[in-house]
Amino acid sequence: MLELDVLFEPFVDEAYDALDNADKMAFQKLLACEDPDLFAWFMGHKECEDAELNRIVQIILNRVKAS
Protein backbone atom coordinates (compact mmCIF):
# COMPACT_ATOMS: atom_id res chain seq x y z
CA MET A 1 0.00 0.00 0.00
CA LEU A 2 1.46 3.33 -1.06
CA GLU A 3 0.18 5.10 2.06
CA LEU A 4 2.15 2.69 4.23
CA ASP A 5 5.28 3.07 2.11
CA VAL A 6 5.10 6.82 2.70
CA LEU A 7 5.26 6.16 6.44
CA PHE A 8 7.71 3.28 6.52
CA GLU A 9 10.40 4.30 4.03
CA PRO A 10 11.41 7.58 5.75
CA PHE A 11 11.17 5.88 9.14
CA VAL A 12 13.54 3.11 8.08
CA ASP A 13 15.92 5.56 6.41
CA GLU A 14 16.02 8.07 9.25
CA ALA A 15 14.99 6.46 12.54
CA TYR A 16 15.19 2.66 12.46
CA ASP A 17 18.89 2.48 13.38
CA ALA A 18 18.26 4.47 16.56
CA LEU A 19 15.70 1.95 17.87
CA ASP A 20 16.70 -0.47 20.58
CA ASN A 21 16.68 -4.17 19.73
CA ALA A 22 13.21 -4.77 21.20
CA ASP A 23 11.70 -2.00 19.08
CA LYS A 24 13.55 -3.25 15.99
CA MET A 25 12.03 -6.69 16.56
CA ALA A 26 8.60 -5.10 17.03
CA PHE A 27 9.02 -3.24 13.75
CA GLN A 28 9.89 -6.48 11.98
CA LYS A 29 6.79 -8.07 13.51
CA LEU A 30 4.75 -5.07 12.35
CA LEU A 31 5.88 -5.60 8.77
CA ALA A 32 4.34 -9.07 8.83
CA CYS A 33 0.87 -7.68 9.59
CA GLU A 34 -1.84 -7.39 6.98
CA ASP A 35 -2.06 -4.09 5.09
CA PRO A 36 -5.71 -3.41 6.06
CA ASP A 37 -4.80 -3.73 9.75
CA LEU A 38 -1.76 -1.51 9.35
CA PHE A 39 -3.80 1.09 7.49
CA ALA A 40 -6.48 1.10 10.20
CA TRP A 41 -3.89 1.50 12.97
CA PHE A 42 -1.96 4.29 11.26
CA MET A 43 -5.06 6.19 10.17
CA GLY A 44 -6.53 6.00 13.68
CA HIS A 45 -9.55 3.95 12.66
CA LYS A 46 -8.62 1.18 15.06
CA GLU A 47 -6.11 0.70 17.89
CA CYS A 48 -3.70 -2.20 17.73
CA GLU A 49 -4.44 -4.50 20.66
CA ASP A 50 -0.90 -5.93 20.76
CA ALA A 51 1.01 -3.64 23.14
CA GLU A 52 4.36 -4.28 21.48
CA LEU A 53 3.02 -3.48 18.02
CA ASN A 54 1.02 -0.53 19.29
CA ARG A 55 4.20 0.94 20.79
CA ILE A 56 6.01 0.89 17.44
CA VAL A 57 2.92 2.27 15.67
CA GLN A 58 2.94 5.17 18.13
CA ILE A 59 6.69 5.73 17.68
CA ILE A 60 6.19 6.01 13.92
CA LEU A 61 3.12 8.25 14.24
CA ASN A 62 4.85 10.55 16.73
CA ARG A 63 7.79 10.89 14.39
CA VAL A 64 5.48 11.83 11.52
CA LYS A 65 3.66 14.40 13.67
CA ALA A 66 6.97 15.96 14.73
CA SER A 67 8.05 16.47 11.11
Coordinates of C-alpha atoms in Angstrom, one line a residue:
M1 CA 0.0 0.0 0.0
L2 CA 1.5 3.3 -1.1
E3 CA 0.2 5.1 2.1
L4 CA 2.1 2.7 4.2
D5 CA 5.3 3.1 2.1
V6 CA 5.1 6.8 2.7
L7 CA 5.3 6.2 6.4
F8 CA 7.7 3.3 6.5
E9 CA 10.4 4.3 4.0
P10 CA 11.4 7.6 5.7
F11 CA 11.2 5.9 9.1
V12 CA 13.5 3.1 8.1
D13 CA 15.9 5.6 6.4
E14 CA 16.0 8.1 9.2
A15 CA 15.0 6.5 12.5
Y16 CA 15.2 2.7 12.5
D17 CA 18.9 2.5 13.4
A18 CA 18.3 4.5 16.6
L19 CA 15.7 2.0 17.9
D20 CA 16.7 -0.5 20.6
N21 CA 16.7 -4.2 19.7
A22 CA 13.2 -4.8 21.2
D23 CA 11.7 -2.0 19.1
K24 CA 13.5 -3.3 16.0
M25 CA 12.0 -6.7 16.6
A26 CA 8.6 -5.1 17.0
F27 CA 9.0 -3.2 13.7
Q28 CA 9.9 -6.5 12.0
K29 CA 6.8 -8.1 13.5
L30 CA 4.7 -5.1 12.4
L31 CA 5.9 -5.6 8.8
A32 CA 4.3 -9.1 8.8
C33 CA 0.9 -7.7 9.6
E34 CA -1.8 -7.4 7.0
D35 CA -2.1 -4.1 5.1
P36 CA -5.7 -3.4 6.1
D37 CA -4.8 -3.7 9.8
L38 CA -1.8 -1.5 9.4
F39 CA -3.8 1.1 7.5
A40 CA -6.5 1.1 10.2
W41 CA -3.9 1.5 13.0
F42 CA -2.0 4.3 11.3
M43 CA -5.1 6.2 10.2
G44 CA -6.5 6.0 13.7
H45 CA -9.6 3.9 12.7
K46 CA -8.6 1.2 15.1
E47 CA -6.1 0.7 17.9
C48 CA -3.7 -2.2 17.7
E49 CA -4.4 -4.5 20.7
D50 CA -0.9 -5.9 20.8
A51 CA 1.0 -3.6 23.1
E52 CA 4.4 -4.3 21.5
L53 CA 3.0 -3.5 18.0
N54 CA 1.0 -0.5 19.3
R55 CA 4.2 0.9 20.8
I56 CA 6.0 0.9 17.4
V57 CA 2.9 2.3 15.7
Q58 CA 2.9 5.2 18.1
I59 CA 6.7 5.7 17.7
I60 CA 6.2 6.0 13.9
L61 CA 3.1 8.3 14.2
N62 CA 4.9 10.6 16.7
R63 CA 7.8 10.9 14.4
V64 CA 5.5 11.8 11.5
K65 CA 3.7 14.4 13.7
A66 CA 7.0 16.0 14.7
S67 CA 8.0 16.5 11.1

